[in-house]
Amino acid sequence: MIAEVPNVTLPRLFQISRAVKETHDTFTFELKPLDGGEFTFKPGQFNMVYQFGVGEIPVSISGDPLKKTSIIHTIRAVGGVTKAMRKLKKGDVLGIRGPYGTDWPVLRASGHDVAIVAGGIGLAPLRPVIYHVLANREKYGKVILLYGSRTPLDILFMKEIEKWRARLDTEVAVTVDRASGAWRGNVGVVTTLISKAHFDPAKTMAMVCGPEIMMRFTVQEFITRGVLKDKIYMSMERNMKCAVGFCGHCQWGSNFICKDGPVFRYDTIHDLLMQREM
Amino acid sequence: MRHFVPGNDKIVIDSKELQKLFDVLLRHGYTTIGPTLKDQAIILDEISSTDQLPAGWTDEQAGGTYRLNKRNDDAWFGYVITPTSWKPYLHSPAAKFWSAKRNGRGFDVEEDKKEPAKFAFIGVRACELHAIAIQDKVFYGKEFQDSAYVQKRERAFIVAVNCSVAGHNCFCTSMETGPRVTGHFDIALTEIIDGEHHYFVAETGTDIGAEILREVSITPATEEQVQQAEKVVVKTESQITKLLDTTDLKNMLARNLENRIWDTIGKRCLSCANCTMVCPTCFCTNVEDVTDLSGDHAERWRKWDSCFTVRFSYIHGGSIRNSTKSRYRQWMTHKLSSWVDQFGTFGCTGCGRCITWCPVGIDLTEEAAAIRQGEKHVAVDDEL
Amino acid sequence: MENLESVLKEHAFLSDFPDELLPVIVGCASNVRYDTEQFIFHESEEAKKVYLIRAGKVAVEIFVPGRGHVVIETLEAGDVLGWSWLVPPYYWHFDARVVEPTRAIALDGECLRKKCEENHEMGYQLLKRFFTVLSSRLQATRLQLMDVYGAKADW
Ligand SMILES: Cc1cc2nc3c(=O)[nH]c(=O)nc-3n(C[C@H](O)[C@H](O)[C@H](O)COP(=O)(O)OP(=O)(O)OC[C@H]3O[C@@H](n4cnc5c(N)ncnc54)[C@H](O)[C@@H]3O)c2cc1C
Ligand code: SF4
Ligand code: SF4
């Protein structure tokens, strides 16, 4: 007989149990499954998030991989779907498919210094790495977080960053591209922080997420410092409709970002990164 | 998928008996699809009788042109290839994933539980069998399977027919997909018109193919009839003139992403997306959300999409592939290069449709050759 | 003096500067200290010095009427503040405001220029380092200009 094939386009329903405004354009949802089950993922993976009648978009998971009873998504309102989602409140329901995609090399990084560089909303997909590394602190050497955002008002997870910064076993630096008023922190692009960070390039695992240009400049700084190309990872973004390799939208050279990515090892994508309009 | 077990014995079905094949298939619950004459073309449609086959007609195809001509016999399958492929039957141009109904602040998702269509394809060409096999690799993914495709694919019954004539745009010999039918079929036929005698030499490819044939009047093929059938394919093969040099093709294109030829093509190509629509292997889709006026009922639809649209690569802020040149490059390097990395085969069967249906007659075999040629020039300059 | 020489030698900017040339620089150097909210220099003042920052944080900024001060970049230990002393007619283009108590070695611009003219080896060694700093600042400025996190990135 003909085997039944599950319909991979069907979402699982989750209810918003907490909605937090992070910045003027970014918000975080905590989502609990209506079926009461669990949800597990690896740092760096993403879900397809569906809002009734509006649309479905890829969103990285920004929560703690140890918490299996809920999902955390941090979303920046930029267009049709994300702006509609911003209006949702506690109690509203979203459809979730996932988790999909490759993960950050948290296991491979064991025994290494971990240098995390995030730009803008790019901190969201890296936050699970920070949770993981801090929960397994003894497995890692120095732990460094360098975070750049546009202005002080755009900084995500400020309270949490302060907590990480207060720890003696982490090095945390935040910088903004431009500032005025009361901002007492760094001003300058995030790449300028790399040359000053205290890690041993020979045994550093670098993880980078942010706008593509920011990632390219960041990787150059790491290479200048002597970090090996096969120990630099970055998370890529392309238009994505299905996340299961059928829609073709997220193709990047031979890669499907949805299954071969979004997290890539730099040396495997170097040539593609240098090509325009790929 | 069904196991391909070629039957040892070749058999003969008289043309008058072929109607029985339709009847048996219909009796077994199949919707029979085959070639028929419509709107100045030989197209694929639902047909139930041999009377609907395009007897005595053939097609002439060239870069940017398609024309019907009268044959000097009454062959039923004496045409080259239909404008559209079998793709729409297995990979629908528009299909509903599911629908949802608002329920308080949430919603309930409902899947369509209707029985998937059960198609019998009659007259599938060798290159088309390969096209289906190529799409199988896409939709029977390692991790995920496309249920809409798989359910129809598993049920489909395939009657292949060897080509008895090749067109100007055919290059299946280069892609090693034809013209000879070699696998992936339930029944394969070769049409022979020998004076007054119109018959088909048949072989079975699967148990179910053999089972169906048992209900049709057949006779064992004589050695001479088998020879006749062989001659048909050999003659067709000799008519194929178009070539695509596949030597190192994948790597050659991968290292020529900045070749100047892309600019030249970019200036000609209209980004009309015809090539992707007619291509039997192109699989890209978009998803559309539909709601009713009350907003209480929503549907998600999948529709064919094309990498030739600017929207295709849109991410917040702008499209990745803004220039026509980059979109053509995406399409062609996908077919002939990155597809190999992804699925272990070219994404092109050499059917020639994209050449016939390109309004400006862009021919990917010529362009691939030009790029290869362009690369040689660079190499020579380096040596000087 | 000896003390100042070792402080200079420790600064990232001069870390591999030829030992024999260090005393020449020491001749132009002085140890300085600023408190929060103090201005090290103001836009359009004569650019008399360059500062090798040892500790603290300085904001390089510009005052825009109606918008207040806009910070272009912040500099910290290991950074170099100011290169207008190199470029005639030697005026600052920005304000330098202290954000966190700052200690630095100030090098006198006129003194350095004179020494560089006299000793081209020293001039080359110094300019080479300034060029590296300038080039990385230029890179950073380019990235900043692109406003990569902006709502509508238009490159
Ligand atoms: C793997 C991955 C992880 C992501 N993680 C996050 C995250 O954690 N937080 C977050 O805020 N954003 C994330 N994004 C980006 C997010 O998916 C887009 O911002 C979102 O799709 C924009 O949808 P829109 O309808 O609001 O925007 P519009 O500008 O109206 O876009 C229209 C459509 O284009 C497509 N599209 C537009 N931008 C993107 C994009 N950047 N990536 C993919 N498709 C796009 C979508 O289908 C979208 O519905 C991620 C993207 C990817 C690929
Ligand atoms: S690329 Fe052109 S020739 Fe190749 S399979 Fe597609 S339509 Fe046919
Ligand atoms: S190659 Fe021809 S058919 Fe394809 S998009 Fe361009 S103009 Fe249209």
Short mmCIF file of N, CA and C in Angstrom, two decimals, chain C residues 15-89:
data_model
loop_
_atom_site.label_atom_id
_atom_site.label_comp_id
_atom_site.label_asym_id
_atom_site.label_seq_id
_atom_site.Cartn_x
_atom_site.Cartn_y
_atom_site.Cartn_z
N SER C 15 53.88 49.90 20.33
CA SER C 15 54.40 48.66 20.90
C SER C 15 55.68 48.15 20.22
N ASP C 16 55.78 48.19 18.91
CA ASP C 16 57.00 47.68 18.27
C ASP C 16 57.80 48.81 17.63
N PHE C 17 57.69 49.97 18.23
CA PHE C 17 58.46 51.13 17.74
C PHE C 17 59.94 50.91 18.04
N PRO C 18 60.86 51.26 17.10
CA PRO C 18 62.28 51.00 17.34
C PRO C 18 62.76 51.66 18.65
N ASP C 19 63.41 50.88 19.50
CA ASP C 19 63.85 51.36 20.82
C ASP C 19 64.66 52.65 20.72
N GLU C 20 65.57 52.67 19.71
CA GLU C 20 66.49 53.81 19.65
C GLU C 20 65.77 55.12 19.32
N LEU C 21 64.56 55.03 18.76
CA LEU C 21 63.85 56.26 18.41
C LEU C 21 62.93 56.75 19.53
N LEU C 22 62.66 55.87 20.50
CA LEU C 22 61.72 56.24 21.56
C LEU C 22 62.13 57.52 22.30
N PRO C 23 63.40 57.65 22.65
CA PRO C 23 63.78 58.86 23.39
C PRO C 23 63.43 60.13 22.63
N VAL C 24 63.46 60.06 21.31
CA VAL C 24 63.12 61.25 20.51
C VAL C 24 61.69 61.65 20.80
N ILE C 25 60.82 60.65 20.86
CA ILE C 25 59.41 60.94 21.11
C ILE C 25 59.22 61.43 22.55
N VAL C 26 59.94 60.78 23.46
CA VAL C 26 59.81 61.16 24.87
C VAL C 26 60.01 62.67 25.02
N GLY C 27 60.90 63.21 24.19
CA GLY C 27 61.16 64.64 24.25
C GLY C 27 59.94 65.50 23.97
N CYS C 28 58.93 64.90 23.30
CA CYS C 28 57.73 65.68 22.96
C CYS C 28 56.55 65.31 23.88
N ALA C 29 56.78 64.40 24.84
CA ALA C 29 55.65 63.80 25.56
C ALA C 29 55.42 64.42 26.93
N SER C 30 54.15 64.39 27.34
CA SER C 30 53.84 64.75 28.72
C SER C 30 52.67 63.88 29.18
N ASN C 31 52.61 63.66 30.48
CA ASN C 31 51.58 62.80 31.06
C ASN C 31 50.38 63.67 31.44
N VAL C 32 49.17 63.30 30.97
CA VAL C 32 48.01 64.14 31.26
C VAL C 32 46.86 63.31 31.83
N ARG C 33 45.93 64.02 32.49
CA ARG C 33 44.83 63.35 33.15
C ARG C 33 43.59 64.26 33.07
N TYR C 34 42.41 63.67 32.74
CA TYR C 34 41.20 64.48 32.59
C TYR C 34 40.07 63.86 33.39
N ASP C 35 39.17 64.73 33.82
CA ASP C 35 38.00 64.25 34.54
C ASP C 35 36.79 64.17 33.62
N THR C 36 35.82 63.42 34.07
CA THR C 36 34.58 63.27 33.31
C THR C 36 33.99 64.63 32.92
N GLU C 37 33.50 64.69 31.71
CA GLU C 37 32.85 65.88 31.15
C GLU C 37 33.83 67.01 30.84
N GLN C 38 35.10 66.79 31.06
CA GLN C 38 36.08 67.80 30.65
C GLN C 38 36.27 67.69 29.14
N PHE C 39 36.54 68.79 28.48
CA PHE C 39 36.85 68.74 27.05
C PHE C 39 38.36 68.72 26.86
N ILE C 40 38.86 67.78 26.15
CA ILE C 40 40.30 67.74 25.87
C ILE C 40 40.61 68.77 24.80
N PHE C 41 39.73 68.89 23.83
CA PHE C 41 39.85 69.99 22.87
C PHE C 41 38.48 70.26 22.24
N HIS C 42 38.38 71.38 21.59
CA HIS C 42 37.14 71.77 20.94
C HIS C 42 37.34 71.93 19.45
N GLU C 43 36.29 71.70 18.71
CA GLU C 43 36.28 71.93 17.28
C GLU C 43 36.80 73.35 16.97
N SER C 44 37.62 73.50 15.97
CA SER C 44 38.16 74.76 15.44
C SER C 44 39.27 75.38 16.28
N GLU C 45 39.60 74.74 17.41
CA GLU C 45 40.79 75.18 18.15
C GLU C 45 42.04 74.68 17.43
N GLU C 46 43.14 75.30 17.73
CA GLU C 46 44.38 74.85 17.11
C GLU C 46 44.72 73.45 17.64
N ALA C 47 45.09 72.56 16.73
CA ALA C 47 45.41 71.17 17.12
C ALA C 47 46.88 71.10 17.53
N LYS C 48 47.09 71.22 18.84
CA LYS C 48 48.47 71.29 19.29
C LYS C 48 49.04 69.93 19.63
N LYS C 49 48.17 68.98 19.96
CA LYS C 49 48.69 67.72 20.50
C LYS C 49 47.99 66.49 19.91
N VAL C 50 48.62 65.35 20.13
CA VAL C 50 47.97 64.06 19.86
C VAL C 50 48.04 63.30 21.17
N TYR C 51 46.98 62.49 21.44
CA TYR C 51 46.90 61.82 22.74
C TYR C 51 46.91 60.30 22.57
N LEU C 52 47.82 59.66 23.28
CA LEU C 52 47.80 58.20 23.33
C LEU C 52 47.07 57.83 24.62
N ILE C 53 45.87 57.30 24.47
CA ILE C 53 45.03 57.08 25.64
C ILE C 53 45.49 55.83 26.40
N ARG C 54 45.67 55.98 27.72
CA ARG C 54 46.14 54.85 28.56
C ARG C 54 44.99 54.23 29.33
N ALA C 55 44.00 55.07 29.67
CA ALA C 55 42.85 54.56 30.42
C ALA C 55 41.72 55.55 30.26
N GLY C 56 40.49 55.06 30.49
CA GLY C 56 39.33 55.94 30.42
C GLY C 56 38.61 55.86 29.10
N LYS C 57 37.77 56.86 28.83
CA LYS C 57 36.99 56.86 27.59
C LYS C 57 36.72 58.28 27.15
N VAL C 58 36.96 58.53 25.88
CA VAL C 58 36.78 59.87 25.32
C VAL C 58 35.80 59.79 24.15
N ALA C 59 34.85 60.71 24.13
CA ALA C 59 33.92 60.75 22.99
C ALA C 59 34.37 61.81 22.00
N VAL C 60 34.51 61.40 20.75
CA VAL C 60 34.78 62.37 19.69
C VAL C 60 33.42 62.74 19.12
N GLU C 61 33.07 64.00 19.21
CA GLU C 61 31.69 64.34 18.86
C GLU C 61 31.59 65.70 18.21
N ILE C 62 30.40 65.95 17.74
CA ILE C 62 30.16 67.21 17.05
C ILE C 62 28.84 67.74 17.60
N PHE C 63 28.76 69.03 17.76
CA PHE C 63 27.53 69.57 18.31
C PHE C 63 26.63 70.07 17.19
N VAL C 64 25.43 69.53 17.14
CA VAL C 64 24.48 69.92 16.10
C VAL C 64 23.36 70.70 16.77
N PRO C 65 23.21 71.98 16.44
CA PRO C 65 22.15 72.76 17.07
C PRO C 65 20.81 72.07 16.88
N GLY C 66 20.04 71.96 17.94
CA GLY C 66 18.73 71.32 17.84
C GLY C 66 18.80 69.83 18.11
N ARG C 67 19.97 69.20 17.86
CA ARG C 67 20.07 67.76 18.08
C ARG C 67 20.99 67.44 19.26
N GLY C 68 21.72 68.46 19.70
CA GLY C 68 22.66 68.23 20.78
C GLY C 68 23.93 67.62 20.23
N HIS C 69 24.75 67.01 21.12
CA HIS C 69 26.01 66.48 20.63
C HIS C 69 25.79 65.09 20.02
N VAL C 70 26.40 64.88 18.89
CA VAL C 70 26.32 63.58 18.23
C VAL C 70 27.69 62.94 18.31
N VAL C 71 27.74 61.77 18.93
CA VAL C 71 29.02 61.11 19.11
C VAL C 71 29.40 60.38 17.83
N ILE C 72 30.59 60.63 17.34
CA ILE C 72 31.05 59.96 16.13
C ILE C 72 31.69 58.62 16.49
N GLU C 73 32.51 58.67 17.53
CA GLU C 73 33.13 57.43 18.00
C GLU C 73 33.63 57.65 19.41
N THR C 74 33.86 56.55 20.11
CA THR C 74 34.48 56.65 21.43
C THR C 74 35.83 55.96 21.37
N LEU C 75 36.78 56.50 22.12
CA LEU C 75 38.13 55.95 22.13
C LEU C 75 38.50 55.54 23.55
N GLU C 76 39.32 54.50 23.62
CA GLU C 76 39.65 53.92 24.91
C GLU C 76 41.14 53.61 24.98
N ALA C 77 41.52 52.96 26.11
CA ALA C 77 42.94 52.58 26.29
C ALA C 77 43.47 51.92 25.02
N GLY C 78 44.65 52.33 24.59
CA GLY C 78 45.25 51.73 23.40
C GLY C 78 44.95 52.52 22.14
N ASP C 79 43.94 53.40 22.19
CA ASP C 79 43.58 54.17 21.01
C ASP C 79 44.39 55.47 20.94
N VAL C 80 44.37 56.06 19.75
CA VAL C 80 45.04 57.34 19.53
C VAL C 80 43.98 58.39 19.26
N LEU C 81 44.09 59.52 19.93
CA LEU C 81 43.12 60.59 19.73
C LEU C 81 43.77 61.74 18.97
N GLY C 82 43.30 62.01 17.79
CA GLY C 82 43.70 63.20 17.07
C GLY C 82 44.80 63.02 16.05
N TRP C 83 44.53 63.49 14.83
CA TRP C 83 45.61 63.54 13.84
C TRP C 83 45.63 64.89 13.13
N SER C 84 44.84 65.83 13.64
CA SER C 84 44.80 67.15 12.99
C SER C 84 46.15 67.86 13.12
N TRP C 85 46.96 67.47 14.11
CA TRP C 85 48.30 68.06 14.27
C TRP C 85 49.18 67.76 13.06
N LEU C 86 48.76 66.77 12.26
CA LEU C 86 49.56 66.35 11.11
C LEU C 86 49.21 67.12 9.85
N VAL C 87 47.98 67.66 9.86
CA VAL C 87 47.45 68.20 8.61
C VAL C 87 47.29 69.72 8.72
N PRO C 88 48.06 70.50 7.94
CA PRO C 88 47.92 71.95 8.00
C PRO C 88 46.49 72.32 7.64
N PRO C 89 45.88 73.33 8.18
CA PRO C 89 46.51 74.30 9.09
C PRO C 89 46.37 73.94 10.57
#
